[in-house]
Short mmCIF file of C-alpha atoms in Angstrom, two decimals:
data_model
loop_
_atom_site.label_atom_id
_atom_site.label_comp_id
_atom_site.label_asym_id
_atom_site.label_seq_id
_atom_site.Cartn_x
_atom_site.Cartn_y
_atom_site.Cartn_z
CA UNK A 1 137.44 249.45 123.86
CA UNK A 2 134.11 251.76 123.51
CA UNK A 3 131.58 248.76 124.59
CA UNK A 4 130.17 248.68 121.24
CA UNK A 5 129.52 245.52 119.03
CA UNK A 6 131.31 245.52 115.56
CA UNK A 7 128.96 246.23 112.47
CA UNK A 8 128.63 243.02 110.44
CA UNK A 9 128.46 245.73 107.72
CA UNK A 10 131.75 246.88 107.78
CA UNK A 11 133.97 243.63 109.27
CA UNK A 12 134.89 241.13 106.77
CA UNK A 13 134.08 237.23 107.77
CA UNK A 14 136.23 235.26 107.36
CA UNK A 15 135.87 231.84 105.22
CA UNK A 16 135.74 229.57 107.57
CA UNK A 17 133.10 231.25 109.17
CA UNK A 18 130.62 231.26 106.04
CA UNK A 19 128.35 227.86 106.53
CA UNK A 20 128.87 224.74 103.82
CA UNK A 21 125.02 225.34 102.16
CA UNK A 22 125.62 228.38 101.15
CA UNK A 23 128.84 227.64 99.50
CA UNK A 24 127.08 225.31 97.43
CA UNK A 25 124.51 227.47 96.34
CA UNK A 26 126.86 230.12 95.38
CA UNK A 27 128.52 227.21 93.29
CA UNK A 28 125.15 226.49 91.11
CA UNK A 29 123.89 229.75 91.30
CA UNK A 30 126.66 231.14 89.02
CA UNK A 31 126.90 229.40 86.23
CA UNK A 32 122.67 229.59 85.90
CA UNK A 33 123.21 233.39 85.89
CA UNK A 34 125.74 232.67 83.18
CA UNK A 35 123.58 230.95 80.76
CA UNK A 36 120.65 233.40 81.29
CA UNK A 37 122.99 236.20 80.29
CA UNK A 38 124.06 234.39 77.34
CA UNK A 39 120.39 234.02 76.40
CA UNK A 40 119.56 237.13 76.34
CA UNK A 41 122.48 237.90 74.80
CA UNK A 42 121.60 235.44 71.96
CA UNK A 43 118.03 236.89 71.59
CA UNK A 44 119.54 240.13 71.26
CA UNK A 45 121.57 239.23 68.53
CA UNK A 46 118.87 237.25 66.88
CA UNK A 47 116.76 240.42 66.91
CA UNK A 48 119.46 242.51 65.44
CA UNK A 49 119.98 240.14 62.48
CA UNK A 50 116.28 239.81 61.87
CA UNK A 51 116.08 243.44 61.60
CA UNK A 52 118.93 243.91 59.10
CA UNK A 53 117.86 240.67 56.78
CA UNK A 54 114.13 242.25 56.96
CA UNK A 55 114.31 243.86 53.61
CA UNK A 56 116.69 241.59 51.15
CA UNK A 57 114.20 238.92 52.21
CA UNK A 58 111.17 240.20 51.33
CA UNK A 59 112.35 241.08 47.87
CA UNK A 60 113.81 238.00 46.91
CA UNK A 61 111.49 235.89 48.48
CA UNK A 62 108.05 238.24 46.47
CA UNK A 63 106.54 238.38 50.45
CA UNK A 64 103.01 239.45 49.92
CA UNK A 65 102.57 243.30 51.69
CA UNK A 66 100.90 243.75 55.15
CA UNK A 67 100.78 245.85 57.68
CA UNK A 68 101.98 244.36 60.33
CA UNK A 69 105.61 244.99 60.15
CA UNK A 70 106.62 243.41 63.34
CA UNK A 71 109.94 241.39 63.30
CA UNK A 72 108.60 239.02 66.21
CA UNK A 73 105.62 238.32 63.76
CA UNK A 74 107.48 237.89 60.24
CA UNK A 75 109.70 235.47 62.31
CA UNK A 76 107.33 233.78 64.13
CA UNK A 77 105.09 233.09 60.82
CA UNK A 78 108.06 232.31 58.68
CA UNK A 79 109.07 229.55 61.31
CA UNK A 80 105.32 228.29 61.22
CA UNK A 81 105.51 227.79 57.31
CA UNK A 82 109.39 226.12 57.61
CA UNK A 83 107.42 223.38 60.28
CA UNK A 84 104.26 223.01 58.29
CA UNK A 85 106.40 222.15 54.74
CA UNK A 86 108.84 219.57 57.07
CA UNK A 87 105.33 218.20 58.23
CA UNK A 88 103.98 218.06 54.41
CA UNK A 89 107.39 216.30 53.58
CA UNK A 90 107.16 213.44 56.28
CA UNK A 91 105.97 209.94 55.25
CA UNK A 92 105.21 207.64 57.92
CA UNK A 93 104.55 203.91 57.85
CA UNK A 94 103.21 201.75 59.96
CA UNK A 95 105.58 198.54 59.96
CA UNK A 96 108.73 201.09 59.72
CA UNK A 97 110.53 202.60 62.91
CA UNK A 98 111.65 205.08 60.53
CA UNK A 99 110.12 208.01 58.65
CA UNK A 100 111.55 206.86 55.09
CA UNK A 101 112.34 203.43 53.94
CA UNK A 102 116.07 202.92 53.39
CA UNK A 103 117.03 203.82 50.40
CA UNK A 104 118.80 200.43 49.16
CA UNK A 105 114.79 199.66 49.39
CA UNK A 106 113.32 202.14 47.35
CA UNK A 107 115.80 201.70 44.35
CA UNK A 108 115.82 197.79 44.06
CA UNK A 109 112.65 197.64 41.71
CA UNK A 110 114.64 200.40 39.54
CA UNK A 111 117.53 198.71 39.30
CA UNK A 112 116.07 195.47 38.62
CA UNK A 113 114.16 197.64 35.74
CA UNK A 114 117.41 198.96 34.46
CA UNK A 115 118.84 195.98 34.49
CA UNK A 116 116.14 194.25 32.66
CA UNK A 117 116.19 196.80 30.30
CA UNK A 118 120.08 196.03 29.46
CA UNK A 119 119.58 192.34 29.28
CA UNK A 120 117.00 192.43 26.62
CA UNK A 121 119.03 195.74 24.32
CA UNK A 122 122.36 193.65 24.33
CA UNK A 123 120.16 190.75 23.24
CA UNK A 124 118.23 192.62 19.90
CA UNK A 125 121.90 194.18 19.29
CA UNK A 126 123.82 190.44 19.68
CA UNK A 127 120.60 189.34 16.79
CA UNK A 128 120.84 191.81 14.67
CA UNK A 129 124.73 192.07 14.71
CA UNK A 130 124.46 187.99 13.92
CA UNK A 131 121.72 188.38 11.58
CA UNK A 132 124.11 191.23 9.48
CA UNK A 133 127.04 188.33 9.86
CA UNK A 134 124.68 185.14 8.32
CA UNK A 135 123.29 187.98 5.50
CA UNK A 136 127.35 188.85 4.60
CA UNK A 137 128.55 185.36 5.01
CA UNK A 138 125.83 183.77 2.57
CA UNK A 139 125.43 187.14 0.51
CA UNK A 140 121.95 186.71 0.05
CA UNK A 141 121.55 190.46 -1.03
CA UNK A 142 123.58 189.48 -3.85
CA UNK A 143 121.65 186.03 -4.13
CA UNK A 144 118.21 188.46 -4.68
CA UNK A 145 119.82 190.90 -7.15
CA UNK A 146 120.98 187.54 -9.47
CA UNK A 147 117.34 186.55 -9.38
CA UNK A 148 115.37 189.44 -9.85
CA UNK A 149 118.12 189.60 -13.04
CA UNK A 150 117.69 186.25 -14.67
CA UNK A 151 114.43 184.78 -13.19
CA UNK A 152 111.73 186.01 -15.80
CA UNK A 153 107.98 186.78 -15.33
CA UNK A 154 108.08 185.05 -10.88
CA UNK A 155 109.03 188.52 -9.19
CA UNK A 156 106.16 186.97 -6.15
CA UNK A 157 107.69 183.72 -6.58
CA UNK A 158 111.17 185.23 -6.07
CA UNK A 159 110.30 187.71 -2.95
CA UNK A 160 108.52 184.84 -1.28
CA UNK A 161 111.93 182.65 -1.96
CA UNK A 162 114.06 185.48 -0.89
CA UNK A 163 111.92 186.09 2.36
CA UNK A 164 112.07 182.28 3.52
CA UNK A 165 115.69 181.88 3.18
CA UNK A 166 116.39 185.50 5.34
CA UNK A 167 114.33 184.18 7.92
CA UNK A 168 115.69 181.14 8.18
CA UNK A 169 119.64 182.17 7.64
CA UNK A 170 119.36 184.78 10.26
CA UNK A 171 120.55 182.14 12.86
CA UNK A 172 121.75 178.98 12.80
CA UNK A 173 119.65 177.49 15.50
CA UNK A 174 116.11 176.60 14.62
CA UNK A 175 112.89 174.26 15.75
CA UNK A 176 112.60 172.46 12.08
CA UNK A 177 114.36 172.07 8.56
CA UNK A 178 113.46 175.08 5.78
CA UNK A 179 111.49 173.21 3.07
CA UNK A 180 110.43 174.83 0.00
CA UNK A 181 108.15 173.59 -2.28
CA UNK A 182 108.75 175.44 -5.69
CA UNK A 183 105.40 174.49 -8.02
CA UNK A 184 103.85 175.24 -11.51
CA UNK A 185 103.46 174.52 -14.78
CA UNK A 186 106.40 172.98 -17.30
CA UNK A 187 109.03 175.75 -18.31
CA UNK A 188 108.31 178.69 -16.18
CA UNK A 189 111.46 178.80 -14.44
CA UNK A 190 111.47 176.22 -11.38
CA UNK A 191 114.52 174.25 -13.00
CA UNK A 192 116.25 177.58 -13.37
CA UNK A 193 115.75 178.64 -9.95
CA UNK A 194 117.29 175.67 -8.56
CA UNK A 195 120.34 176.22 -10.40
CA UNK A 196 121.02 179.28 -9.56
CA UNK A 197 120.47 178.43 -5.86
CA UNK A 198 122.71 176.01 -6.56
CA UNK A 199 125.26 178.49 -8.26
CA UNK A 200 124.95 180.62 -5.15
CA UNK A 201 125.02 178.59 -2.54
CA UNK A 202 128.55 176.64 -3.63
CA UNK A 203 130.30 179.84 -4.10
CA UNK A 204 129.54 181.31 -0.67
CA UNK A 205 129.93 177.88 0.95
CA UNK A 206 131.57 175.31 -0.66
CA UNK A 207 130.60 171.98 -3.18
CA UNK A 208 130.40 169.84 -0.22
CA UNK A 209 127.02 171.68 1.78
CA UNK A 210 125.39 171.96 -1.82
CA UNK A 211 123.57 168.83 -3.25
CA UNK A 212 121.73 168.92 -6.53
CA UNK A 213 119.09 165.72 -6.96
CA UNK A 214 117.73 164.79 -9.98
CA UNK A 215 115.27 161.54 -9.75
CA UNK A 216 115.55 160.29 -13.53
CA UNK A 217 119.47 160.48 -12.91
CA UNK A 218 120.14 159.43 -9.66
CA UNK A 219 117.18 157.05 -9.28
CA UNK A 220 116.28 155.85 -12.62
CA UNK A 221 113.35 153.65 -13.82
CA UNK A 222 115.61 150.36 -13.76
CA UNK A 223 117.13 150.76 -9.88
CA UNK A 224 114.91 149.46 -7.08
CA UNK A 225 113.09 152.00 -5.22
CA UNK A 226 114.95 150.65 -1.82
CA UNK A 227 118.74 151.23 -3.04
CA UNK A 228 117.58 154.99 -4.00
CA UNK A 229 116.16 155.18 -0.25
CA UNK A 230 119.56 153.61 1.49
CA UNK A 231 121.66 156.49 -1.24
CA UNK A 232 119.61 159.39 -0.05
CA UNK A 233 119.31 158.99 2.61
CA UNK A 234 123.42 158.43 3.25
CA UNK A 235 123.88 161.56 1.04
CA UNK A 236 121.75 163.66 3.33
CA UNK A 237 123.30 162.30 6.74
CA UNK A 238 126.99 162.79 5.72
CA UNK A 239 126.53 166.38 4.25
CA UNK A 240 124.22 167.23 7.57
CA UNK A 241 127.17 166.05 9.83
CA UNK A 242 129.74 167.69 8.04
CA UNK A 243 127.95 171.12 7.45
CA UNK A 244 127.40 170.93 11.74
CA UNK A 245 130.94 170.63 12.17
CA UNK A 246 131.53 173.66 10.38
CA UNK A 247 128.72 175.43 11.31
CA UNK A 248 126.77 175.85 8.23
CA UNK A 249 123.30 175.00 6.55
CA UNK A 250 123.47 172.57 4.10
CA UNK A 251 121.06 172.79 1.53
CA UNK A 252 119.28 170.46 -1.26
CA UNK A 253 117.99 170.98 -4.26
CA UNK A 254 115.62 167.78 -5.46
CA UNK A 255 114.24 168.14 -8.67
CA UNK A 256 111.32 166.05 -10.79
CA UNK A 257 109.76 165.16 -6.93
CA UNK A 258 106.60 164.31 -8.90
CA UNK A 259 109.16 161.44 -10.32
CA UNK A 260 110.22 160.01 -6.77
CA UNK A 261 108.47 156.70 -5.41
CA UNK A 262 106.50 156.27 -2.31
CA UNK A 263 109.32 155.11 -0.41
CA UNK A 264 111.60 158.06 -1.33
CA UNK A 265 108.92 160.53 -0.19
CA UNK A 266 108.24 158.69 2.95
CA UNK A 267 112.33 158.88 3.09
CA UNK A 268 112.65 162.76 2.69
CA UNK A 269 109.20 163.30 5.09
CA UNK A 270 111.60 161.94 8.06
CA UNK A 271 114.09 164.04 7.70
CA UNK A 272 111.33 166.96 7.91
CA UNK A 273 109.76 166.53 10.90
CA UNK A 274 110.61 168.87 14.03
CA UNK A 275 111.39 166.21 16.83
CA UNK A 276 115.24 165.21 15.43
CA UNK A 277 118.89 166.21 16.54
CA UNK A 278 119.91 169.59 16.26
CA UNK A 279 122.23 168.97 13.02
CA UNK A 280 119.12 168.13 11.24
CA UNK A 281 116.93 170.83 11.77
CA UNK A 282 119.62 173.04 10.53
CA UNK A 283 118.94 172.04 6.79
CA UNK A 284 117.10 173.99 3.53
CA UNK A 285 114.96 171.51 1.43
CA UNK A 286 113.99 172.67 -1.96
CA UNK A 287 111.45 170.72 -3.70
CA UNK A 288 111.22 170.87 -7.62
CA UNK A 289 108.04 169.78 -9.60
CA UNK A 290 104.92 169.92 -12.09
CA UNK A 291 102.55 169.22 -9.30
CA UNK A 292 99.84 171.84 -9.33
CA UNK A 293 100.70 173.25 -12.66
CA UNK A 294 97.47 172.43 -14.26
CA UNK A 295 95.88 174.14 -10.67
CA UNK A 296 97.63 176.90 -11.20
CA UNK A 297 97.07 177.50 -14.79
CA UNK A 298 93.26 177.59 -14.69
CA UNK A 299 93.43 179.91 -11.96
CA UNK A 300 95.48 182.20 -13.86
CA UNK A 301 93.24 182.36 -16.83
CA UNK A 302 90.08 182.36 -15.10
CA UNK A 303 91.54 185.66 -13.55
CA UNK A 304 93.04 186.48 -17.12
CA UNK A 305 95.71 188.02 -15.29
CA UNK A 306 98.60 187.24 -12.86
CA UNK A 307 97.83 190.73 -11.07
CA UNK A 308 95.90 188.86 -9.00
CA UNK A 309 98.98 187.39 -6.81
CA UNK A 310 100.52 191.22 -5.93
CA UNK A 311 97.08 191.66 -4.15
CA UNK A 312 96.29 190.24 -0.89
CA UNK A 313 93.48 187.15 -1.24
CA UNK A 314 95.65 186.39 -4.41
CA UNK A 315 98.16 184.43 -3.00
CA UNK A 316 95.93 182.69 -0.39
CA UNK A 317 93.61 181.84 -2.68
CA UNK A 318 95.94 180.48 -5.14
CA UNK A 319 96.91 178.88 -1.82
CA UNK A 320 94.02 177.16 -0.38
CA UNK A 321 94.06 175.31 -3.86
CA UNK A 322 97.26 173.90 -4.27
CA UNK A 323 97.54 172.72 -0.90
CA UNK A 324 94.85 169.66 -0.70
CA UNK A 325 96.26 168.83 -4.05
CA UNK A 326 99.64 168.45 -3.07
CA UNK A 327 99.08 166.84 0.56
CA UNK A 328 97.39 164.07 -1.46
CA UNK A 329 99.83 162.97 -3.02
CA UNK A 330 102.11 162.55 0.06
CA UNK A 331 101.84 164.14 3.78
CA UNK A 332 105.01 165.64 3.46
CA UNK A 333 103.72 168.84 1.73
CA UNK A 334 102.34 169.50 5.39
CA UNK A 335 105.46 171.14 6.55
CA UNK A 336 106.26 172.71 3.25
CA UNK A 337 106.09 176.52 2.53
CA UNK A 338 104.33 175.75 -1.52
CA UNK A 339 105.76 178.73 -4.19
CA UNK A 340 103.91 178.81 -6.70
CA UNK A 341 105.23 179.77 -10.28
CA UNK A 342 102.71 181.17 -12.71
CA UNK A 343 102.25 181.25 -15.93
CA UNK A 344 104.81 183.54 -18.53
CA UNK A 345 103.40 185.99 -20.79
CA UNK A 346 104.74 186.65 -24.45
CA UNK A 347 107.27 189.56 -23.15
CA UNK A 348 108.49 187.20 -20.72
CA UNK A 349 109.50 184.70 -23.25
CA UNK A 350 111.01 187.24 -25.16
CA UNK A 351 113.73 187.72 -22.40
CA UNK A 352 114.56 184.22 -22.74
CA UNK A 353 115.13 184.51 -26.32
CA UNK A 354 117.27 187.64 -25.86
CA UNK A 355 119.20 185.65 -22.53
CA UNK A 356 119.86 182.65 -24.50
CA UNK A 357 120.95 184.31 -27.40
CA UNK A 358 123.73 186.58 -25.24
CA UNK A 359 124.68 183.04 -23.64
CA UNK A 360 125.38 181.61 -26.93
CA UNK A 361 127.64 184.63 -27.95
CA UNK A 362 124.78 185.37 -31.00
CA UNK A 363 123.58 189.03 -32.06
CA UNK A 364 120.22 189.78 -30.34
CA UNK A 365 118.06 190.64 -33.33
CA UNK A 366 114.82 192.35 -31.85
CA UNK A 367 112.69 191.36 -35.25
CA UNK A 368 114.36 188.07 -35.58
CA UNK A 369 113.48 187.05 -32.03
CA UNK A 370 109.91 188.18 -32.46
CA UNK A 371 109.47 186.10 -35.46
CA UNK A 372 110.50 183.17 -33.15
CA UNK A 373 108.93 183.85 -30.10
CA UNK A 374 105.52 184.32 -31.93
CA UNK A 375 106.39 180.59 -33.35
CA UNK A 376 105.36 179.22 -29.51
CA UNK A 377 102.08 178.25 -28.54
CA UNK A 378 99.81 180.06 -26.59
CA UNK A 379 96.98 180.65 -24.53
CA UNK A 380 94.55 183.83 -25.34
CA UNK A 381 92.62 185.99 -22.29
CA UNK A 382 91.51 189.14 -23.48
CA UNK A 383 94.47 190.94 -24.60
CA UNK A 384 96.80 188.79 -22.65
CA UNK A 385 98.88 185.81 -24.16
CA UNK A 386 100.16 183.39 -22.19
CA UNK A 387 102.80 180.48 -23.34
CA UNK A 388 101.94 176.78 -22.82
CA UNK A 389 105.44 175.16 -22.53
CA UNK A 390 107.11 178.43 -21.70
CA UNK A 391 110.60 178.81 -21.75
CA UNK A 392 111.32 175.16 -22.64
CA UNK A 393 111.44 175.27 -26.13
CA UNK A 394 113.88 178.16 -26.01
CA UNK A 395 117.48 176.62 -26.18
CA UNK A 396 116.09 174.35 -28.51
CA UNK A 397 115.25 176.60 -30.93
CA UNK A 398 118.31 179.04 -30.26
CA UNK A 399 120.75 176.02 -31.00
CA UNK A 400 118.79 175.52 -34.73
CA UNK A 401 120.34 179.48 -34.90
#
């Protein structure tokens, strides 16, 4: 009503009046001022924290002192040494997307290891838990005791025995038969040790696995040399074929070898050789003779002692003798282990004397068996005596008691 204009200052606008741009920079412009308040908001906090954690830090982490106390600085370095350790920690590699390999990757060699490892422990545990089983179920610790106890004057011969037959017995698959060639001199024990293998061997088995050959009884002078072959022969198959069945290792005990013909030894060499049925080459040979005995007896008393075999080049010596001499009379000695029995000394025959007697239920008379012990023959080295026929004469001259 004056004539003046309204102030723009003091009249509202209305909303319809207020153009669209500006409406929709309002609209952006206020969540933006939002977040920037919340940031420094943030930073403010941040600051506050970094002030109060200042101390307990620097004592548990043993900071090194300095003077710059600033927070911005202590952060900013300890955020520089947090980057630099994640940088130290990255591997990279050049056919890989990714900055470490998977890790089903990195732990197949190790399990492959592991498993390896497990394998080959239940495997030694499986052979020693079946070698335990073959050493209860033939009782061969009770086989070695008997002939350390009764087998006079061979403790080599015996341990090299002993040794063969653990090896072998461990398990009852193998790549060739056990053949043992037990040789020396006449009445040193060879006889004795096949009988008490013999012994053994039927009363942890049984009669039927256990064969005991003697040449001047089952093959004697009058029979032809081919029915003894076709016999043998027969005798070995069956007892191999049953002792497979049952899962056990026959063995045979052929004594007086030197006795047996050409054709028997070519006989008994077949059955030794490594390229036969699996029944076969699950078998224990022992071979019983004289051959070598007059070898090993001038070995013995050029050394004037049977020392000589508990030392090292004793036994290969010894060795390296008897072999040529036995492979000459028949190939077959080739793929025998040769145990050689040495000569007895005068104490040893004494323990014969005293054996027998207890056998026969007589009084063991120390004097008395002196006075018939010293009644043998034998041979003088140095201070050493050493009896020509052994233990042979023995039972006879018990019985005459």
């Amino acid at each position: 009503q004056d004539g003046r204009r309204p102030s723009l200052d003091t009249e509202e606008v209305p909303d319809a009046v207020i153009p669209t741009a500006s409406k929709k920079i309002t609209s952006i412009s206020s969540p933006l001022r939002a977040i920037v308040r919340l940031r420094r908001r943030y930073r403010g906090l941040k600051k506050s924290r970094l002030h109060l954690e200042l101390p307990r830090e620097k004592s548990a982490d043993s900071q090194y002192f300095t003077f710059d106390t600033s927070v911005e600085h202590y952060s900013v370095k300890k955020c520089r040494r947090k980057k630099s350790r994640r940088k130290s920690r990255m591997v990279l590699y050049p056919d890989k997307t990714k900055k470490y390999l998977p890790a089903e990757e990195k732990s197949k060699a190790k399990r492959c290891l592991l498993l390896l490892i497990a394998i080959i422990f239940f495997q030694i545990l499986n052979a020693i838990e079946n070698l335990d089983d073959n050493l209860q179920k033939y009782d061969l610790d009770g086989l070695e005791k008997t002939m350390h106890r009764e087998v006079f004057g061979q403790k080599v011969a015996v341990e090299g025995i002993m040794e063969l037959l653990k090896d072998y017995l461990a398990t009852h698959i193998h790549n060739k038969p056990l053949v043992i060639s037990l040789n020396g001199p006449a009445g040193v024990g060879k006889s004795h040790v096949g009988w008490v293998l013999a012994k053994h061997f039927r009363s942890v088995m049984d009669n039927d696995f256990v064969l005991q050959y003697f040449v001047m009884h089952h093959c004697p002078s009058g029979v032809a040399p081919l029915t003894c072959e076709i016999d043998l022969s027969k005798k070995i198959s069956d007892m191999v074929t049953r002792a497979e069945i049952e899962e056990k290792t026959p063995v045979f005990i052929l004594d007086e070898v030197e006795l047996m013909s050409p054709v028997l030894l070519d006989t008994l060499s077949r059955f030794f050789e490594p390229n036969q049925t699996n029944e076969f080459l699950n078998a224990i040979y022992i071979l019983i003779s004289n051959l070598g005995g007059a070898e090993i007896t001038k070995f013995i008393l050029q050394n004037a002692s049977t020392e000589l075999l508990h030392q090292q080049k004793g036994p290969e010596e010894l060795l390296s003798i008897l072999q040529p001499v036995l492979v000459s009379v028949h190939p077959l000695w080739k793929a025998a282990d040769i145990i050689p029995f040495v000569l007895l000394e005068k104490s040893h025959i004494i323990n014969c004397f005293l054996e027998q007697m207890r056998r026969e239920g007589l009084y063991p008379d120390q004097k008395h068996i002196e006075n018939m012990a010293n009644q043998l023959s034998y041979y003088t080295t140095g201070d050493k005596q050493y009896s020509i026929m052994g233990c042979k004469q023995v039972v006879a001259k018990v019985n005459l008691l």
